[in-house]
Amino acid sequence: MKQWLALGASLILAGSLAGCGGDSNDNTASDTGVATPDSIRLNFLGRYQTGEFDESAAEIPAYDAASQRAFVVNAEKGELDVLDMSDPAHPSFVQALSVADIAAGAEVNSVAVRGGLVAIAVEADPKTDPGYVAIYRADTLARLGYVQVGAQPDMVAFTADGKTVLSANEGEPSDDYQIDPEGSVSIIDISDTGNIVVTTADFHAFDSQADTLRSQGVRIYGPGASVSEDLEPEYIAVDDAGTTAWVTLQENNALAKVDIASATVTDIVALGSKDLAQADNAMDVSDKDDVINITTWAGVKSLYQPDAIHSFSANGSTYLVMANEGDARAWGEDDDAYWGTEGVGCAGDSSKGFVEEFRVKHLVHKDGFDRRCGDDLPPQLRDLAAGALLDPATFGYCGASAGDPGNCREDEELGRLNITWTLGYRTDSNGDPVLFDASGNESATGDRLMYDTLYAYGGRSFSIRDADGNLVFDSGHAIESYLASDSCMLGSGRDIPCKDYFNSGHDEGDAFDSRSDAKGPEPEGLTVGKIGDKTFLFLGLERMGGVLVYDITDPVAPQQVDYLNTRDNWSTEDPSTILSSVGDLGPEGLVFVPASESANGKNLLIVGFEVSGTTAVYEVEPLFD
């Protein structure tokens, strides 16, 4: 579907701005006319504090060089905070941009900057309604106009020439899963700003290919959803030429490739899974064993499920770097009607939501599912069977036998791991579950699922793929292993051992190992910058916190060069009570600013921290041997 929408005569101004101003997080920012460093180091410069804890008051940042301003999504207010960056060590608040007059209840979701223009993704209320993309001037903050796009625009990006804005319209379902908008990618041509053209790249051509996509590994599993409804575009990368975009479909564990000129989704690529039986993919899967235990687990795989993605060039080819965060669908989890009532049978109402996450220990208990009624038993799982078993041929190493999970469900083994119940059980040629009796015998009258494989969420890694989505590198267990090593230090002074707070979260002070059962350190946000002839990756860890830095000049052999975590208080105190001094918690979005575009002539990294509500500024210092 193509819509022709005019933003009005005032947007004619925008065309004259396209050649000036600065970059944002949409294309690889670079300073290629400077000396190539041997390495780089992050140094803390300063921060802006909103004073809000765990309210997503600082999420996605973008930067404009001409106005020396940062634009930061403040989801707590539903607005865009504008910060003065003329003194990078002391960012200061200028004003907030509200989108409430675009539509009642509308909120800012994301932001991008290019050529003096600011593009804002605007979510409608309810989120299942079509959203908007609004365009502003970076210098005067005047809104030049806005256009309607698909439901829940979650990320916006410019092409390198500044003539096109792309919006990933996620189209999440309503909380009860009764309304599920189609996912889409809007392509907004602003080359003639007096006559803006919005074209929609949809997934309709793939609606008839659901079975084929599933067989390839694309997760299409929302209750009653078509392919178009089930696919949820998350994050966009655009090539240097502005001809091709790649869009992560996080919950679907897939990647969409888009031809920008024709606004066509040309391919959907399944991203596969990591086999935790392989030494390179070892993980710590328990938060209750009180030790760091990064080891292999036969029969367990993890889905990559990347969030942020960025393109970069190397050796004349385009590559994609992805942060493999992981994400489960969990809708209606706060509605008691969805779970049912304990003691009166499994009467959960499947029309009230859809939750796919379940702990291994609850999935494979030999007494079946009904012991979890009224607690955390998804009614859709109960509709499939009355219980589940582990294949003893695979899980015998942790004590599984016919009809009995043995020690596999213990907290110190696999019991605490959060997995999806929607994958891994044995099926027939039609895709229906093969049922077993409680003793582990296949039976036409059986009521137990048989799990040959357990699937966890997220790779706890970053990956590099080629332009067709083929994997060329994955960091495997390197992130968790580094956080557990003697080399890793926390705090602005780099003087706190990481291993003392391994896989910790942000809602507690001393929370050692609290995230190992979930998604570990959760790599989520990233950006890429060039200094001289080298390309560097800046990778934010949502849970453990901090920013990892890698030299990815050679895409098949990245090298870690730094890690900085500016959370300074790791005591047992509730972080919300010491917010002014705790530092920075929960990096969400990052943007690299080349020295040629920063106010102090230094390479900068600007990071939005959603938990601490802070926007931190780091100097990216070149190092020479």
XYZ file of C-alpha atoms in Angstrom:
625
model
C 0.000 0.000 0.000
C 1.313 3.429 -0.919
C 0.238 6.655 0.754
C 0.969 10.146 -0.557
C 1.130 12.556 2.329
C 2.187 16.194 2.206
C 3.824 17.642 5.292
C 3.204 21.188 4.211
C 5.189 24.055 2.735
C 7.207 24.513 5.900
C 9.084 21.315 5.127
C 10.679 22.905 2.057
C 13.205 24.215 4.555
C 14.291 20.695 5.358
C 15.703 20.070 1.916
C 18.252 22.823 2.415
C 19.351 21.244 5.697
C 20.188 17.821 4.296
C 23.803 18.668 3.543
C 24.686 20.091 6.946
C 24.624 19.021 10.542
C 25.807 15.807 12.070
C 25.342 12.096 12.092
C 23.307 9.945 14.389
C 23.280 6.249 15.180
C 21.948 5.274 11.772
C 25.098 4.907 9.694
C 28.694 4.241 10.634
C 30.031 7.544 11.940
C 33.681 7.998 11.064
C 36.800 10.092 11.190
C 38.754 8.532 8.342
C 41.115 11.460 7.825
C 42.865 10.914 11.147
C 45.590 8.584 12.293
C 44.569 4.974 12.789
C 44.966 4.004 16.459
C 46.341 0.695 17.635
C 43.460 0.536 20.107
C 40.992 2.765 21.977
C 39.884 3.319 25.574
C 36.701 4.728 27.073
C 36.993 7.497 29.664
C 34.033 8.871 31.599
C 33.396 12.586 30.935
C 30.044 13.406 32.467
C 26.343 12.682 32.612
C 22.889 14.204 32.629
C 20.564 12.830 35.327
C 16.783 12.792 35.147
C 16.451 11.566 38.736
C 14.133 8.740 37.685
C 14.964 5.111 38.590
C 13.827 2.174 36.456
C 11.357 4.307 34.490
C 13.150 4.250 31.106
C 13.802 7.984 31.437
C 16.844 7.774 29.124
C 16.713 5.260 26.277
C 17.792 6.062 22.721
C 20.231 8.950 22.063
C 21.004 10.733 18.799
C 23.335 13.648 18.081
C 23.441 16.693 15.806
C 26.858 18.276 15.255
C 25.727 21.666 13.937
C 23.577 22.456 16.979
C 25.786 20.448 19.373
C 22.714 18.790 20.805
C 21.839 15.301 21.939
C 18.278 14.045 21.568
C 17.331 11.359 24.096
C 14.114 9.353 24.277
C 12.533 9.744 27.719
C 9.947 6.974 27.770
C 8.881 7.825 31.315
C 7.536 11.160 30.048
C 6.765 9.921 26.555
C 8.837 12.831 25.253
C 12.211 13.622 23.695
C 14.735 15.330 25.962
C 17.000 17.801 24.176
C 20.438 18.209 25.780
C 23.064 20.884 25.181
C 26.340 19.123 24.366
C 28.501 22.218 23.845
C 30.364 21.118 26.985
C 30.367 17.303 26.698
C 31.498 16.907 30.294
C 28.412 18.777 31.502
C 25.387 17.988 29.306
C 22.477 20.199 30.226
C 18.743 20.110 29.616
C 17.378 22.448 26.933
C 13.755 21.403 26.640
C 11.515 18.442 25.980
C 9.686 17.798 22.731
C 6.167 16.486 23.264
C 4.145 14.659 20.623
C 0.882 14.715 22.595
C -0.677 17.087 20.062
C -0.116 14.607 17.208
C -2.591 12.170 18.752
C -4.118 11.792 22.200
C -1.794 9.720 24.376
C 0.962 9.547 21.745
C 4.496 8.909 23.013
C 8.035 9.066 21.639
C 9.545 5.644 20.959
C 12.788 6.335 19.105
C 14.876 9.035 17.428
C 17.413 9.507 14.640
C 19.282 12.567 13.364
C 20.773 13.360 9.963
C 21.627 16.546 8.129
C 20.066 18.873 10.685
C 16.806 16.943 10.812
C 15.420 14.943 13.712
C 13.117 12.007 12.999
C 10.972 10.788 15.890
C 9.043 7.515 16.062
C 5.667 8.164 17.686
C 3.597 5.389 19.227
C -0.180 5.838 19.281
C -2.534 5.086 22.173
C -3.455 2.286 22.017
C -0.194 0.971 20.606
C -2.083 -1.273 18.188
C -3.264 1.792 16.239
C -1.115 3.226 13.430
C 1.727 5.388 14.701
C 3.581 8.339 13.230
C 7.003 9.640 12.273
C 7.535 13.328 13.015
C 10.281 15.530 11.550
C 11.898 18.441 13.418
C 14.693 20.911 12.843
C 17.613 20.185 15.160
C 18.531 23.843 15.630
C 15.176 25.582 16.201
C 13.301 22.451 17.341
C 10.446 23.479 15.085
C 8.318 20.585 13.938
C 8.139 20.499 10.182
C 5.431 17.903 9.932
C 4.494 14.293 10.574
C 3.157 11.292 8.676
C 1.215 8.199 9.643
C 3.018 4.853 9.525
C 2.336 1.320 10.781
C 1.480 0.256 14.314
C 4.055 0.890 17.032
C 7.017 2.428 15.178
C 9.871 1.203 17.370
C 12.999 2.444 15.621
C 13.796 5.032 12.949
C 16.863 5.366 10.738
C 18.078 7.640 7.946
C 19.814 6.619 4.769
C 23.309 8.102 4.477
C 22.205 10.808 2.020
C 19.533 12.034 4.441
C 16.785 11.757 1.829
C 14.949 8.783 3.310
C 13.760 7.805 6.786
C 12.868 4.216 7.602
C 10.631 3.127 10.462
C 10.437 -0.378 11.949
C 6.778 -0.774 12.885
C 6.807 -3.567 15.444
C 3.077 -4.172 15.662
C 3.042 -5.897 19.053
C -0.298 -7.450 20.054
C -2.645 -6.116 22.687
C -2.051 -7.485 26.175
C -4.767 -10.108 25.733
C -3.497 -10.976 22.238
C -6.922 -10.317 20.738
C -5.588 -7.524 18.504
C -2.353 -8.214 16.633
C -1.415 -5.530 14.084
C 0.723 -6.379 11.106
C 4.423 -5.658 11.336
C 5.833 -3.462 8.591
C 8.641 -1.133 7.538
C 7.740 2.394 6.437
C 9.975 4.096 3.894
C 9.570 7.867 3.998
C 10.969 9.855 1.101
C 11.851 13.394 2.248
C 13.880 14.390 -0.825
C 11.013 16.712 -1.871
C 9.898 17.943 1.487
C 6.881 19.680 0.051
C 5.454 16.327 -1.035
C 6.527 13.562 1.313
C 5.889 10.028 0.089
C 5.353 7.162 2.534
C 5.585 3.656 1.139
C 5.005 0.524 3.192
C 7.139 -2.584 2.899
C 4.809 -5.257 4.267
C 4.973 -9.017 4.666
C 1.840 -9.949 2.720
C 3.793 -11.910 0.115
C 4.897 -14.293 2.863
C 1.446 -14.991 4.346
C 1.072 -18.098 2.198
C 4.545 -19.344 3.185
C 3.990 -19.888 6.908
C 4.792 -23.597 6.891
C 7.911 -23.099 4.783
C 9.168 -20.315 7.020
C 8.566 -22.401 10.122
C 10.450 -25.322 8.604
C 13.385 -22.976 8.001
C 13.369 -21.896 11.638
C 11.440 -18.616 11.525
C 9.347 -18.477 14.694
C 5.726 -17.869 13.666
C 3.708 -18.909 16.684
C 1.442 -16.153 17.991
C -2.102 -17.416 18.683
C -4.101 -17.220 15.460
C -1.602 -14.874 13.809
C -0.810 -14.709 10.114
C 2.807 -14.271 9.043
C 2.239 -10.523 8.611
C 0.738 -10.239 12.073
C 3.309 -12.422 13.775
C 6.469 -10.761 12.427
C 7.611 -7.884 14.648
C 10.249 -5.553 13.137
C 12.563 -4.336 15.886
C 15.665 -2.530 14.612
C 17.005 -1.334 11.246
C 20.420 -1.258 9.608
C 20.976 0.514 6.285
C 23.861 0.016 3.862
C 26.160 2.883 2.884
C 24.510 3.228 -0.521
C 21.044 3.562 0.952
C 19.679 0.791 -1.255
C 19.184 -2.070 1.215
C 17.929 -2.301 4.784
C 18.064 -5.210 7.186
C 15.491 -5.458 9.961
C 15.713 -7.677 13.018
C 12.576 -9.665 13.838
C 13.573 -10.385 17.414
C 10.773 -12.563 18.760
C 10.742 -14.426 15.455
C 14.515 -15.067 15.592
C 14.808 -13.879 12.021
C 16.089 -11.116 9.760
C 14.176 -9.327 6.999
C 15.953 -7.879 3.971
C 14.318 -4.846 2.356
C 14.871 -3.234 -1.044
C 14.429 0.444 -0.226
C 13.705 1.768 -3.715
C 10.787 -0.596 -4.303
C 9.752 -0.826 -0.635
C 9.786 -4.607 -0.871
C 10.750 -7.240 1.654
C 12.884 -9.483 -0.524
C 13.793 -12.172 1.992
C 13.217 -13.463 5.507
C 16.177 -15.337 6.959
C 15.988 -17.617 9.993
C 18.914 -16.958 12.342
C 19.094 -20.389 13.954
C 20.282 -21.302 17.418
C 23.415 -21.913 19.445
C 24.131 -25.440 20.608
C 25.110 -25.260 24.274
C 26.684 -28.707 24.036
C 29.575 -27.042 22.186
C 32.397 -25.670 24.309
C 32.402 -22.313 22.509
C 28.767 -21.776 23.524
C 28.979 -22.698 27.212
C 26.665 -20.777 29.570
C 25.884 -20.306 33.242
C 22.208 -21.302 33.512
C 21.461 -21.183 37.257
C 20.935 -18.231 39.580
C 20.703 -20.418 42.679
C 23.978 -22.356 42.721
C 26.004 -19.487 44.268
C 28.920 -20.076 41.888
C 30.007 -19.075 38.406
C 29.438 -22.189 36.328
C 29.973 -21.515 32.628
C 29.729 -24.981 31.168
C 28.167 -27.021 28.365
C 24.631 -28.400 28.374
C 23.709 -31.190 25.979
C 20.196 -30.945 24.592
C 19.969 -27.206 25.247
C 20.053 -24.532 22.563
C 19.607 -20.783 22.726
C 17.902 -18.600 20.147
C 19.971 -15.640 18.922
C 17.019 -13.192 18.863
C 19.028 -10.003 18.178
C 17.774 -6.577 19.171
C 20.067 -3.847 17.789
C 21.743 -4.255 14.406
C 24.241 -2.112 12.505
C 25.830 -2.414 9.081
C 29.469 -1.695 8.291
C 31.836 -2.170 5.377
C 34.968 -4.300 5.300
C 37.037 -5.396 2.332
C 34.442 -4.039 -0.091
C 31.563 -6.009 1.423
C 28.715 -5.146 3.773
C 28.456 -6.898 7.121
C 25.853 -6.820 9.865
C 26.666 -6.809 13.574
C 23.890 -7.831 15.966
C 23.377 -7.776 19.742
C 21.848 -11.148 20.663
C 19.672 -10.094 23.587
C 16.801 -12.585 23.407
C 13.133 -11.891 24.110
C 10.092 -13.940 25.126
C 6.487 -13.178 24.372
C 4.709 -12.538 27.643
C 1.279 -10.943 27.257
C -1.504 -11.003 29.829
C 0.824 -12.136 32.600
C -0.692 -9.607 35.015
C -4.245 -10.832 34.402
C -5.300 -13.448 36.963
C -7.950 -14.716 34.559
C -5.208 -15.855 32.187
C -3.602 -18.092 34.820
C -6.776 -19.500 36.328
C -7.439 -20.283 39.969
C -5.484 -22.722 42.083
C -7.479 -25.613 43.477
C -10.385 -25.517 41.034
C -8.728 -27.108 38.033
C -6.787 -25.538 35.200
C -9.328 -22.941 34.208
C -6.916 -20.381 32.780
C -8.461 -18.329 29.984
C -6.277 -18.506 26.857
C -8.168 -15.568 25.341
C -6.597 -13.283 27.954
C -2.973 -13.489 26.812
C -0.053 -15.634 25.756
C 3.057 -16.420 27.812
C 5.676 -18.706 26.311
C 8.297 -18.591 29.060
C 8.532 -21.405 31.598
C 11.226 -22.759 33.889
C 12.616 -26.204 33.115
C 11.852 -27.411 36.660
C 8.165 -26.588 36.223
C 7.965 -27.966 32.685
C 9.237 -31.477 33.410
C 8.025 -32.186 36.959
C 6.931 -35.848 37.051
C 3.590 -34.881 38.617
C 2.633 -32.877 35.530
C 1.484 -29.324 34.903
C -1.585 -29.005 37.123
C 0.527 -28.357 40.206
C 1.249 -24.927 38.638
C -2.418 -24.020 38.045
C -3.246 -20.530 39.213
C 0.460 -19.712 39.392
C 2.446 -19.653 36.147
C 0.923 -22.355 33.925
C 0.095 -20.929 30.469
C -3.330 -22.268 29.445
C -2.071 -22.808 25.898
C 0.525 -25.243 27.249
C -2.110 -27.031 29.306
C -4.230 -27.353 26.174
C -1.372 -29.312 24.568
C -0.800 -31.826 27.354
C -0.949 -32.538 31.075
C 2.809 -32.692 31.551
C 6.186 -33.035 29.866
C 9.179 -35.380 29.917
C 12.843 -35.138 29.026
C 14.311 -37.513 26.473
C 16.596 -39.742 28.583
C 18.786 -40.461 25.544
C 19.776 -36.784 25.516
C 19.416 -35.736 29.149
C 20.751 -38.835 30.832
C 23.846 -36.872 31.826
C 21.833 -35.069 34.501
C 19.863 -38.108 35.585
C 16.823 -38.168 33.305
C 15.229 -41.576 32.843
C 11.981 -42.767 31.345
C 9.206 -40.781 33.015
C 11.537 -39.038 35.476
C 13.643 -35.884 34.925
C 16.044 -36.917 37.666
C 18.421 -34.181 38.746
C 17.949 -32.230 35.503
C 15.204 -30.168 37.121
C 17.274 -29.316 40.183
C 18.271 -25.664 40.706
C 21.974 -26.480 40.401
C 21.411 -28.142 37.018
C 18.860 -27.002 34.406
C 15.892 -26.401 36.688
C 16.090 -22.618 36.926
C 16.657 -21.949 33.232
C 13.878 -20.029 31.489
C 12.980 -21.653 28.192
C 10.164 -21.504 25.660
C 7.674 -24.347 25.893
C 6.672 -23.738 22.232
C 9.746 -25.464 20.782
C 11.671 -28.677 21.273
C 8.953 -31.268 21.938
C 8.601 -34.246 19.589
C 6.068 -33.822 16.772
C 4.655 -35.936 13.952
C 4.766 -35.165 10.231
C 1.838 -32.764 10.632
C 3.558 -30.814 13.375
C 1.252 -32.155 16.088
C 2.783 -33.322 19.375
C 3.632 -36.993 19.818
C 2.245 -37.959 23.222
C 3.655 -40.272 25.897
C 2.324 -41.757 29.106
C 3.710 -40.780 32.494
C 6.197 -43.661 32.358
C 7.750 -42.375 29.157
C 6.105 -44.742 26.702
C 4.698 -43.395 23.443
C 0.956 -43.914 23.637
C -2.165 -42.977 21.730
C -3.788 -42.272 25.092
C -0.761 -40.468 26.537
C -0.888 -36.924 27.894
C 2.812 -35.990 28.143
C 5.020 -34.064 25.743
C 8.538 -35.357 25.110
C 11.222 -32.671 24.934
C 14.263 -33.696 22.913
C 15.650 -30.139 23.007
C 15.197 -27.161 25.328
C 15.392 -23.662 23.825
C 16.549 -20.698 25.911
C 16.424 -16.999 24.999
C 19.289 -14.971 23.566
C 22.827 -15.770 22.529
C 24.484 -13.761 25.348
C 26.792 -12.693 22.525
C 27.162 -10.520 19.477
C 27.227 -11.896 15.965
C 28.535 -10.692 12.637
C 26.720 -11.851 9.517
C 27.137 -11.170 5.826
C 24.607 -9.288 3.720
C 22.612 -12.495 3.173
C 22.394 -13.251 6.885
C 25.010 -15.989 6.928
C 26.912 -16.204 10.214
C 30.596 -15.302 9.901
C 31.377 -14.757 13.615
C 29.773 -15.176 17.021
C 31.392 -14.275 20.307
C 30.092 -17.471 21.951
C 30.691 -17.531 25.706
C 33.349 -14.775 25.535
C 31.213 -12.099 27.224
C 30.228 -14.204 30.230
C 33.765 -15.573 30.512
C 35.243 -12.085 30.495
C 32.817 -10.879 33.179
C 33.903 -13.868 35.289
C 37.620 -13.242 34.802
C 40.215 -11.494 36.937
C 40.812 -9.050 34.066
C 37.364 -7.479 34.264
C 36.880 -4.466 36.542
C 33.826 -2.324 37.292
C 33.300 1.325 38.201
C 34.621 4.593 36.846
C 37.919 3.817 38.542
C 38.019 0.267 37.189
C 38.741 -1.053 40.665
C 35.804 -3.385 41.478
C 36.134 -7.053 40.413
C 33.405 -7.975 37.919
C 33.327 -11.565 39.111
C 32.012 -10.419 42.504
C 28.822 -9.239 40.744
C 28.750 -11.674 37.824
C 25.462 -11.663 35.845
C 23.852 -9.229 38.265
C 20.770 -7.125 37.647
C 19.985 -3.508 38.489
C 17.007 -3.742 40.815
C 19.130 -4.909 43.746
C 22.467 -3.841 45.125
C 24.554 -6.975 45.611
C 22.877 -9.351 43.141
C 25.536 -11.913 42.247
C 24.468 -14.406 39.556
C 20.834 -13.220 39.553
C 20.513 -13.195 35.765
C 22.112 -16.521 34.859
C 18.755 -18.306 34.645
C 17.424 -15.702 32.225
C 19.523 -14.025 29.523
C 22.762 -13.398 31.371
C 24.373 -10.034 30.612
C 21.864 -9.347 27.791
C 23.761 -7.577 25.010
C 21.085 -5.226 23.669
C 22.244 -1.907 22.210
C 25.177 -1.213 19.944
C 26.712 1.278 17.579
C 29.699 1.307 15.257
C 32.306 3.998 14.658
C 35.386 4.362 12.461
C 38.625 5.997 13.543
C 41.162 6.119 10.789
C 41.104 2.779 9.002
C 39.661 0.827 11.905
C 36.055 -0.012 12.712
C 35.004 -0.333 16.344
C 31.918 -1.864 17.924
C 30.433 -0.392 21.105
C 28.159 -2.973 22.740
C 25.902 -2.213 25.710
C 25.099 -4.935 28.267
C 21.588 -4.314 29.534
C 21.827 -6.255 32.793
C 25.417 -6.475 34.004
C 25.783 -3.012 32.560
C 28.663 -1.232 30.914
C 29.958 -0.991 27.363
C 32.213 -3.543 25.710
C 34.438 -2.317 22.869
C 35.689 -4.468 20.008
C 37.875 -3.887 16.978
C 35.777 -5.433 14.177
C 37.921 -4.229 11.283
C 38.344 -7.912 10.399
C 34.745 -9.218 10.618
C 35.797 -12.835 11.078
C 38.213 -12.094 13.926
C 36.991 -9.279 16.225
C 39.222 -8.347 19.141
C 38.009 -7.010 22.484
C 39.852 -3.805 23.356
C 38.018 -2.310 26.358
C 35.139 -2.479 28.831
C 33.829 0.384 30.957
C 31.008 0.108 33.475
C 30.316 3.398 35.275
C 28.070 1.961 37.941
C 30.072 2.956 41.015
C 28.005 1.652 43.919
C 27.584 -2.136 44.080
C 26.645 -2.340 47.775
C 23.585 -4.085 49.176
C 21.677 -0.796 49.190
C 18.650 -0.436 46.941
C 19.997 1.495 43.909
C 16.875 3.658 43.820
C 17.779 5.108 47.230
C 21.276 6.190 46.146
C 20.467 7.164 42.576
C 22.459 10.393 42.590
C 25.679 8.502 43.331
C 25.118 5.002 41.993
C 26.266 5.852 38.465
C 24.867 4.438 35.236
C 22.623 1.357 35.074
C 21.083 -0.435 32.120
C 22.485 0.868 28.803
C 19.809 0.960 26.115
C 21.023 3.022 23.140
C 24.430 4.277 22.027
C 25.724 6.786 19.475
C 29.328 7.405 18.403
C 30.366 11.007 17.697
C 33.553 11.473 15.626
C 36.071 14.027 16.901
C 35.410 16.229 13.872
C 31.777 16.645 14.987
C 32.120 16.957 18.763
C 32.343 20.235 20.658
C 35.641 19.360 22.349
C 37.365 17.855 19.317
C 37.407 14.380 20.895
C 35.726 11.174 19.792
C 32.694 10.671 22.019
C 30.261 7.930 22.898
C 26.831 8.966 24.190
C 24.856 6.279 26.032
C 21.291 6.312 27.309
C 20.828 4.291 30.524
C 17.197 3.317 30.999
C 17.421 2.065 34.605
C 19.372 4.958 36.142
C 17.686 7.502 33.854
C 21.075 8.953 32.960
C 22.722 9.969 29.708
C 26.456 9.391 30.009
C 29.184 10.848 27.820
C 32.469 8.991 27.341
C 35.621 10.088 25.569
C 36.831 7.497 23.071
C 40.585 7.882 23.444
C 42.822 6.644 20.595
C 45.810 4.633 21.834
C 49.095 4.271 19.996
C 51.899 1.856 20.778
